[in-house]
Structure formats: C-alpha cells, structure tokens
mmCIF file of C-alpha atoms in Angstrom:
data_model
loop_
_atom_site.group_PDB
_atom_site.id
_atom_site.type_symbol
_atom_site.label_atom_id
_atom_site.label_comp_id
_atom_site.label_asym_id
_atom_site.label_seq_id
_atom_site.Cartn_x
_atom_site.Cartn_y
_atom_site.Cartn_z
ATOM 1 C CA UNK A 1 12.613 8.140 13.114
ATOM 2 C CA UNK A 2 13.197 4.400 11.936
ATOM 3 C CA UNK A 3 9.983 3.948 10.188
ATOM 4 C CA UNK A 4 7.267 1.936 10.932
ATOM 5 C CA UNK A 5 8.512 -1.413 12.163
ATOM 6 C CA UNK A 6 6.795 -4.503 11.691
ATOM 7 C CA UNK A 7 7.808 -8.339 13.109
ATOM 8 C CA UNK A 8 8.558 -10.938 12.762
ATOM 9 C CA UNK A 9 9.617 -10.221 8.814
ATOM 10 C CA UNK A 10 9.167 -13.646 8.497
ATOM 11 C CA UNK A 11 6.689 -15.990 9.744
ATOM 12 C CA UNK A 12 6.091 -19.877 9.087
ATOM 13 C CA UNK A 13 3.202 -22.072 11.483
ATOM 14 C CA UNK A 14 1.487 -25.064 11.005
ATOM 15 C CA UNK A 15 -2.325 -24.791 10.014
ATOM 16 C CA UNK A 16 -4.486 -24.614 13.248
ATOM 17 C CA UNK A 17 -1.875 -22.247 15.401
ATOM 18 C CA UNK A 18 -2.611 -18.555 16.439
ATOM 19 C CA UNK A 19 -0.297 -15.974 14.624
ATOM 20 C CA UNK A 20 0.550 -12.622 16.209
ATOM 21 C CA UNK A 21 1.920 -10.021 13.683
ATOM 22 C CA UNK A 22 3.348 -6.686 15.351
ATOM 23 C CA UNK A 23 3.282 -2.871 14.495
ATOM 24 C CA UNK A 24 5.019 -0.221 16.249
ATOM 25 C CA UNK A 25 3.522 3.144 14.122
ATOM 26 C CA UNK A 26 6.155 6.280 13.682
ATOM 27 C CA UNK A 27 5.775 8.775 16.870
ATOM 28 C CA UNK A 28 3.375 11.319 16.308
ATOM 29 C CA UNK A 29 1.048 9.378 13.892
ATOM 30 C CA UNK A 30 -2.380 9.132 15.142
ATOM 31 C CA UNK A 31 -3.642 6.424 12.111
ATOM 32 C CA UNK A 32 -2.572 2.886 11.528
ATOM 33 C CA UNK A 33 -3.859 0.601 8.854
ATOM 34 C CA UNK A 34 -3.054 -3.281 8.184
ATOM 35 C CA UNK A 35 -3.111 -4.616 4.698
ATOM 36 C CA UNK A 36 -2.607 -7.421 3.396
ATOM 37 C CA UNK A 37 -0.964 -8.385 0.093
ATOM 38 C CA UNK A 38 -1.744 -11.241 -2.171
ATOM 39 C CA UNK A 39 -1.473 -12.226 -5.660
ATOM 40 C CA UNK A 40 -4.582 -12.625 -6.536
ATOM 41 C CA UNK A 41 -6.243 -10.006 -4.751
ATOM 42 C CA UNK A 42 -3.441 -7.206 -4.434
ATOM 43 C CA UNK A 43 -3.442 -4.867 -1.366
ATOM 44 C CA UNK A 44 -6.397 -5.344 0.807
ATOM 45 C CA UNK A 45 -7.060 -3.112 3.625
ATOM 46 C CA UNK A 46 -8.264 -5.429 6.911
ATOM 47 C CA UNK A 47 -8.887 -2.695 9.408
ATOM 48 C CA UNK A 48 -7.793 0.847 10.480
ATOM 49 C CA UNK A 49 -7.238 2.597 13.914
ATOM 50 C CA UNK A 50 -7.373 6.553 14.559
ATOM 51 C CA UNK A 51 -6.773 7.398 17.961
ATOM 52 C CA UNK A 52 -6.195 3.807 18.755
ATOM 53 C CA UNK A 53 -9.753 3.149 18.078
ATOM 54 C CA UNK A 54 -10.779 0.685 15.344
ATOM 55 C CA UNK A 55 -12.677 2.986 12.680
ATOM 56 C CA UNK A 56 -13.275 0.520 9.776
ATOM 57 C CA UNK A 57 -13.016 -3.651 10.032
ATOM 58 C CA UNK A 58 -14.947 -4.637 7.492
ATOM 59 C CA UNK A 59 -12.389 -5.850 5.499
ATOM 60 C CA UNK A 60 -11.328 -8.065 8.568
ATOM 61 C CA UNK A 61 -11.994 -11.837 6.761
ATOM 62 C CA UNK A 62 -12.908 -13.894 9.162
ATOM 63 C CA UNK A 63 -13.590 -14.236 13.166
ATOM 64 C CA UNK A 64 -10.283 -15.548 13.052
ATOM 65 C CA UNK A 65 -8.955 -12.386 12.255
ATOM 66 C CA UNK A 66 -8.716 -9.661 15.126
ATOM 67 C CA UNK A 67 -6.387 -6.938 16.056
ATOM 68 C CA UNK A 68 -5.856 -4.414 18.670
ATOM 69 C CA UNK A 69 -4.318 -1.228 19.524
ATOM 70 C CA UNK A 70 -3.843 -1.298 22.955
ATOM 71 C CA UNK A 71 -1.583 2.286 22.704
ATOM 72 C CA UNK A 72 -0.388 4.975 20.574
ATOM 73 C CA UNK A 73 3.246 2.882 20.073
ATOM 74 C CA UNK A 74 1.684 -0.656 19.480
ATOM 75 C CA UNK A 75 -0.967 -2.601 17.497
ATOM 76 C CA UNK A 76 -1.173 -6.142 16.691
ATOM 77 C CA UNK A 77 -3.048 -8.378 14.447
ATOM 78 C CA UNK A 78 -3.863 -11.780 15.179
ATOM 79 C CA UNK A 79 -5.526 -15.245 13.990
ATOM 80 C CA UNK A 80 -6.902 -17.752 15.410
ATOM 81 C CA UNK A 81 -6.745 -20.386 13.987
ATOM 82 C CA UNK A 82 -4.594 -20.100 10.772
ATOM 83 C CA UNK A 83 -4.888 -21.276 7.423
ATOM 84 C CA UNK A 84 -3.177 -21.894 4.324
ATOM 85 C CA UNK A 85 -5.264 -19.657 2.588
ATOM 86 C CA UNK A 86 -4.352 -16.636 5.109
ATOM 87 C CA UNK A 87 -0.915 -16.740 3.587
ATOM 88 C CA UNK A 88 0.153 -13.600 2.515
ATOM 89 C CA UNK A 89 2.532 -10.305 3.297
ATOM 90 C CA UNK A 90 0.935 -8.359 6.188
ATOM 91 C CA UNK A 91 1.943 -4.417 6.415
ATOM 92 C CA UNK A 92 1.258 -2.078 8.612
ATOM 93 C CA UNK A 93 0.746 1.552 8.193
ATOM 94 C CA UNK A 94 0.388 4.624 9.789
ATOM 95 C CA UNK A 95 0.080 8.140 8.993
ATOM 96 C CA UNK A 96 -1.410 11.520 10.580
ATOM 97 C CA UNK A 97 -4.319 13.625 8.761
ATOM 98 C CA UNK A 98 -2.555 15.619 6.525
ATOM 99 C CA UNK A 99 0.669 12.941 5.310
ATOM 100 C CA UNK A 100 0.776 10.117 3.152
ATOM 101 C CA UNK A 101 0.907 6.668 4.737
ATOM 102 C CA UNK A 102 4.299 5.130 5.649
ATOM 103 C CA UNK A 103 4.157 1.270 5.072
ATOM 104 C CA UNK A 104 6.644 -1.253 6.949
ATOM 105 C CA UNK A 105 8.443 -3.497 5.541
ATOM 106 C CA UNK A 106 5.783 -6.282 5.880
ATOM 107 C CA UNK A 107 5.537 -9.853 7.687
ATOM 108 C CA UNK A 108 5.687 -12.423 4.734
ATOM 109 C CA UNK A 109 3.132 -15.299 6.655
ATOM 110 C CA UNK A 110 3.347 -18.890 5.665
ATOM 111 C CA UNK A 111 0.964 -21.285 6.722
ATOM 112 C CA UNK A 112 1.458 -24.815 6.062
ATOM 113 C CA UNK B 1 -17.348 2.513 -4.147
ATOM 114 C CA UNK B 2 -13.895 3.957 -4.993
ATOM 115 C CA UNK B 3 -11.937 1.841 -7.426
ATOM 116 C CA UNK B 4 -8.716 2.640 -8.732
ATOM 117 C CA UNK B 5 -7.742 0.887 -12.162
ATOM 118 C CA UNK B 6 -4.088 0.393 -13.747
ATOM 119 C CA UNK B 7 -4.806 -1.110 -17.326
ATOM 120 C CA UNK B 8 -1.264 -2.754 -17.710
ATOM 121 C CA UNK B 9 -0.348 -5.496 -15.661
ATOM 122 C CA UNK B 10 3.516 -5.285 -17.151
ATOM 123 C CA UNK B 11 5.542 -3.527 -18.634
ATOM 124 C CA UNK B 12 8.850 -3.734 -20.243
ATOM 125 C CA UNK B 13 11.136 -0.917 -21.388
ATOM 126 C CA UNK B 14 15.008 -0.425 -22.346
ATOM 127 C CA UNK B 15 17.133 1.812 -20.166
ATOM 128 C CA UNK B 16 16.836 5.174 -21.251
ATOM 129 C CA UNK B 17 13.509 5.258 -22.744
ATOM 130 C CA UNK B 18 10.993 6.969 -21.383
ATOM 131 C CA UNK B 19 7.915 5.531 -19.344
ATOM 132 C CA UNK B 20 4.208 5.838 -18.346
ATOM 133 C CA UNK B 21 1.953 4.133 -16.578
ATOM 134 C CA UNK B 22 -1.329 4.680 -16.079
ATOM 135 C CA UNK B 23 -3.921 4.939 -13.700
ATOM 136 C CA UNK B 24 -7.504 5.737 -13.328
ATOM 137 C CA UNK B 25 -10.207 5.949 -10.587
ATOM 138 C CA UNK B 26 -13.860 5.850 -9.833
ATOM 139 C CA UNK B 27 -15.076 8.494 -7.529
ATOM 140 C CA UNK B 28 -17.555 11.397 -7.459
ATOM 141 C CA UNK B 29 -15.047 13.959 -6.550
ATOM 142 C CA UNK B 30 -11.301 14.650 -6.573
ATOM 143 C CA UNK B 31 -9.225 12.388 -4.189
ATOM 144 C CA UNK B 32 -6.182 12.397 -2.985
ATOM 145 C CA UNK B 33 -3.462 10.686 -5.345
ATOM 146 C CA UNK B 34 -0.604 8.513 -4.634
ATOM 147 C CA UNK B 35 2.002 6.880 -7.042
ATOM 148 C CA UNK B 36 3.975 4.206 -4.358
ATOM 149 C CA UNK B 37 6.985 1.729 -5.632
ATOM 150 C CA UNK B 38 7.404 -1.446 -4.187
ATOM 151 C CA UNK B 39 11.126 -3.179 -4.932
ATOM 152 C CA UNK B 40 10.823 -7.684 -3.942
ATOM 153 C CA UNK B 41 10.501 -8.136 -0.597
ATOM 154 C CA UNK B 42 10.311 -4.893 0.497
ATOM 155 C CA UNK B 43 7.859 -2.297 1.992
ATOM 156 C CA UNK B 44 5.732 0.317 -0.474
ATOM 157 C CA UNK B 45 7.690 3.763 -1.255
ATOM 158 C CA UNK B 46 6.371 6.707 -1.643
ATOM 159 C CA UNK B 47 6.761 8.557 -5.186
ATOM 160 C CA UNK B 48 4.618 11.064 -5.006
ATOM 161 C CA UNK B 49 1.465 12.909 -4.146
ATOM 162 C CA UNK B 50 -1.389 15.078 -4.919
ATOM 163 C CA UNK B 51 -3.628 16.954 -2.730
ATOM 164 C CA UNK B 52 -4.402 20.076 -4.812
ATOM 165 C CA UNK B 53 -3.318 22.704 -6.239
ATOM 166 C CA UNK B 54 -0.795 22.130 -9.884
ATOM 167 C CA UNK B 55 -1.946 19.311 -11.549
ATOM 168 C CA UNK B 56 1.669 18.545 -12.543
ATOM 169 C CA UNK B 57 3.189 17.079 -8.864
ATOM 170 C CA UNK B 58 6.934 15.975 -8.759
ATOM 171 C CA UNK B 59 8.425 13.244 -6.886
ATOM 172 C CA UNK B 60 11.170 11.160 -6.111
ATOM 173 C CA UNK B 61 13.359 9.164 -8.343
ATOM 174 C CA UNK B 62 12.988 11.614 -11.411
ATOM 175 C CA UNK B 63 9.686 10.967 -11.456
ATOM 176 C CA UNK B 64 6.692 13.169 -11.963
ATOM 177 C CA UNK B 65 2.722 12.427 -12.640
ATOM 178 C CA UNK B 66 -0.163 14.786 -14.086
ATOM 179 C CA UNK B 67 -3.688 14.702 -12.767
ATOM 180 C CA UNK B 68 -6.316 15.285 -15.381
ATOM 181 C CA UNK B 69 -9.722 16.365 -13.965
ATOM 182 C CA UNK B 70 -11.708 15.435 -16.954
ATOM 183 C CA UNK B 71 -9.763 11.997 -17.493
ATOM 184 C CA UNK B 72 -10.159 11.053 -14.051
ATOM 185 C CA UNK B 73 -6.627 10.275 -14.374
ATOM 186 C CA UNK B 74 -3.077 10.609 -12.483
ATOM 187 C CA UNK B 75 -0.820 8.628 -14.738
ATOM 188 C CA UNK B 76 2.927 8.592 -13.600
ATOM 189 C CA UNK B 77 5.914 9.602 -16.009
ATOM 190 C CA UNK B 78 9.852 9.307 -16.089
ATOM 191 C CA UNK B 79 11.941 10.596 -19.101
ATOM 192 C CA UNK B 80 14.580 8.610 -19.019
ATOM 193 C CA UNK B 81 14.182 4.899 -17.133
ATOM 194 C CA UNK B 82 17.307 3.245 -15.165
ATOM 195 C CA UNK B 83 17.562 -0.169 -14.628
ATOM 196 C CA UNK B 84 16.908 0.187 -10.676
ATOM 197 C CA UNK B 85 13.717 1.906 -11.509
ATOM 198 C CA UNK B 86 12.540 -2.097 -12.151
ATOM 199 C CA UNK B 87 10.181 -3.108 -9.780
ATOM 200 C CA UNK B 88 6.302 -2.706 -8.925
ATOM 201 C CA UNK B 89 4.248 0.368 -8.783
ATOM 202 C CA UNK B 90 0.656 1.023 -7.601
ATOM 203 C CA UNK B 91 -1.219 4.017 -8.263
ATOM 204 C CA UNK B 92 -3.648 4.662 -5.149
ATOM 205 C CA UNK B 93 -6.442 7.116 -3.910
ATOM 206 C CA UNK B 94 -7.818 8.068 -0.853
ATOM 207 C CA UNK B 95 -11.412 9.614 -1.029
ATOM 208 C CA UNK B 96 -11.004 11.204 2.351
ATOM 209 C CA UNK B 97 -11.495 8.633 5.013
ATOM 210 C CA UNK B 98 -7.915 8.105 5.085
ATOM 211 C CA UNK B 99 -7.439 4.816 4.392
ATOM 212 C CA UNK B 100 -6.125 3.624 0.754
ATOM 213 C CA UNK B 101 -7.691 2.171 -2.217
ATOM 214 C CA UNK B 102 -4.986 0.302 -4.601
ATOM 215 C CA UNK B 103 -4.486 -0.548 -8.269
ATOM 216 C CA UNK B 104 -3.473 -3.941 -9.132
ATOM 217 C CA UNK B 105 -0.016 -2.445 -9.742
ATOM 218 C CA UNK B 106 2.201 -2.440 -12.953
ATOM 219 C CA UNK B 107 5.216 -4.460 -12.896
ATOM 220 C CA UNK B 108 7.827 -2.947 -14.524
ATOM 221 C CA UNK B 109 10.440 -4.695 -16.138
ATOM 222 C CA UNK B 110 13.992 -2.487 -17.928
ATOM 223 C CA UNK B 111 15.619 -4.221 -20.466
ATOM 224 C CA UNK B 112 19.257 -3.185 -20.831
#
C-alpha cells in the first residue's frame, strides 16, 4: 500500500482565497483524522471520520473550516476564506480499530 | 480531559550515549500509548506501541519504552543514539475514542 497520501505537499494563496487540502486514507481503514501542526500549539486534532461520518469537529476553528468525506478513498478539508493565521502543516490520518494511526506526509499551507 | 505531558522541550546527546525521554499523561485509566518520530518536513513515524499486556514494548529503530502504571508514565529509551536518530518525537495517548492526544514533542539534537 503507498500510505496515506496527502496533496498538494505544498500550498501558498493569498489571504481571502478558499484552500482545498486532499486525503486519500490506506484501503481497508475505516477512520481518518486531520491535524494540524503548529509551533505554538503542536498537533491539534480538527475533526475525525469513522465510516465516513464526521464523529468529533470540535476542534474545527472556525466556520471557515469544513471538511468532508464523501467516500471510503477520499476526504477533504477546506477554508473559506483563508488567513495568515491558518498557516500551518495539515496531515491526514487514518487507521482501523485495532492499529495505530498512519499519518501522511502533510500539506505545509502558506497564507500570505 | 486527557493531556499528555513531555517535560523537555530539547535535548542534546553525543552519538553513542544512551537516551530517554519522557512522557506522562492525565487520564483515569490506562490508554493506549504511542512513541511517533517526526524527521523536517516529513510525516509522523511510528516507534512503537502499547495496548496491554508487558509493560516493556519494543519498537523500531532500536528503540524500546516501559509503561509504569503507578507513574502514569511511558517514557521511551535507546542504548546507544546514532546521529540519524536526530529529529522530533512525540509521545501520544489515545483514551479509547480513537483519535490522538499529543505531547509538545522533544526535539532531539546528537552531537557527534
């Protein structure tokens, strides 16, 4: 399996545009997370899906923050409209009930 | 709330000594355990785990980590440290909902 992959890697937009960050979860995995990392507030978990159903949000920001899991393969995560402050590495995680989560290699998001 | 704590925010040791870092959490009962690595610019690797079972849990990379019950504790250990070993760690738990709670992480830094 080639992991869980996330895109772009890299991401740069003006203040005031929408961002769409992309998951695809490993085959078989029936949980996906989003984090985000900064420095001053380490790894954050936004939201998580089980079953491609959003169990837990609350650590969803903002209204501008919103993602989706339309299918087992795909998830996204998306804001509208972006700030400087939302500037951070996204990952994406997924895992099934009994494993450890497998992170992606992140989406390093610059707003400017 | 869960909170996982990892005292040292850096640390530096010479190739071929041997290393611990710490970790400790807040939670009513036993959760699961998770030492990950992160290298710059990548994705989080999984060292190890614990579920149940031996306290004393053995993972990747020559690396190994003990949980003590009475310390709430699972601090991670390597004999002997090589200089790719340098990079970021983060201890994390999950209480059973499935999604992770991080440490802060240790940066760790290996003098030659």
């Amino acid at each position: 399996d080639a992991g869980v992959i996330q895109s772009p890697r890299h991401e740069v937009t003006e203040m005031g545009q929408e961002v769409t960050l992309r998951c695809k979860p490993i085959s078989g995995h029936d949980y996906l997370f989003w984090y985000r990392q900064t420095m001053m507030r380490g790894l954050e978990l936004l939201i998580y899906f089980n079953n491609n159903v959003p169990i837990d949000d609350s650590g969803m920001p903002e209204d501008r923050f919103s993602a989706k899991m339309p299918n087992a393969s795909f998830s996204t995560l998306k804001i509208q409209p972006s700030e400087p402050r939302d500037s951070a590495v996204y990952f994406c995680a997924s895992k099934t009930s009994n494993t450890e989560a497998f992170f992606g290699q992140g989406t390093r998001l610059t707003v400017v | 709330a869960q909170s996982v704590t990892q005292p040292d925010i850096h640390i530096t040791v010479s190739e071929g000594a041997s290393l611990e870092l710490r970790c400790n959490y807040s939670y009513g009962a036993t959760p699961y355990l998770f030492w990950y690595v992160q290298s710059p610019g990548q994705g989080l690797q999984l060292l190890l785990k614990y579920f149940s079972g031996d306290t004393l849990v053995q993972g990747i990379k020559g690396f190994e980590a003990e949980f003590k019950r009475s310390q709430s504790s699972f601090n991670l250990r390597k004999p002997s440290v090589h200089w790719s070993d340098a990079a970021e760690y983060f201890c994390a738990v999950d209480t059973g909902r499935r999604a992770l709670t991080f440490g802060s992480g240790t940066r760790l830094q290996v003098q030659p």
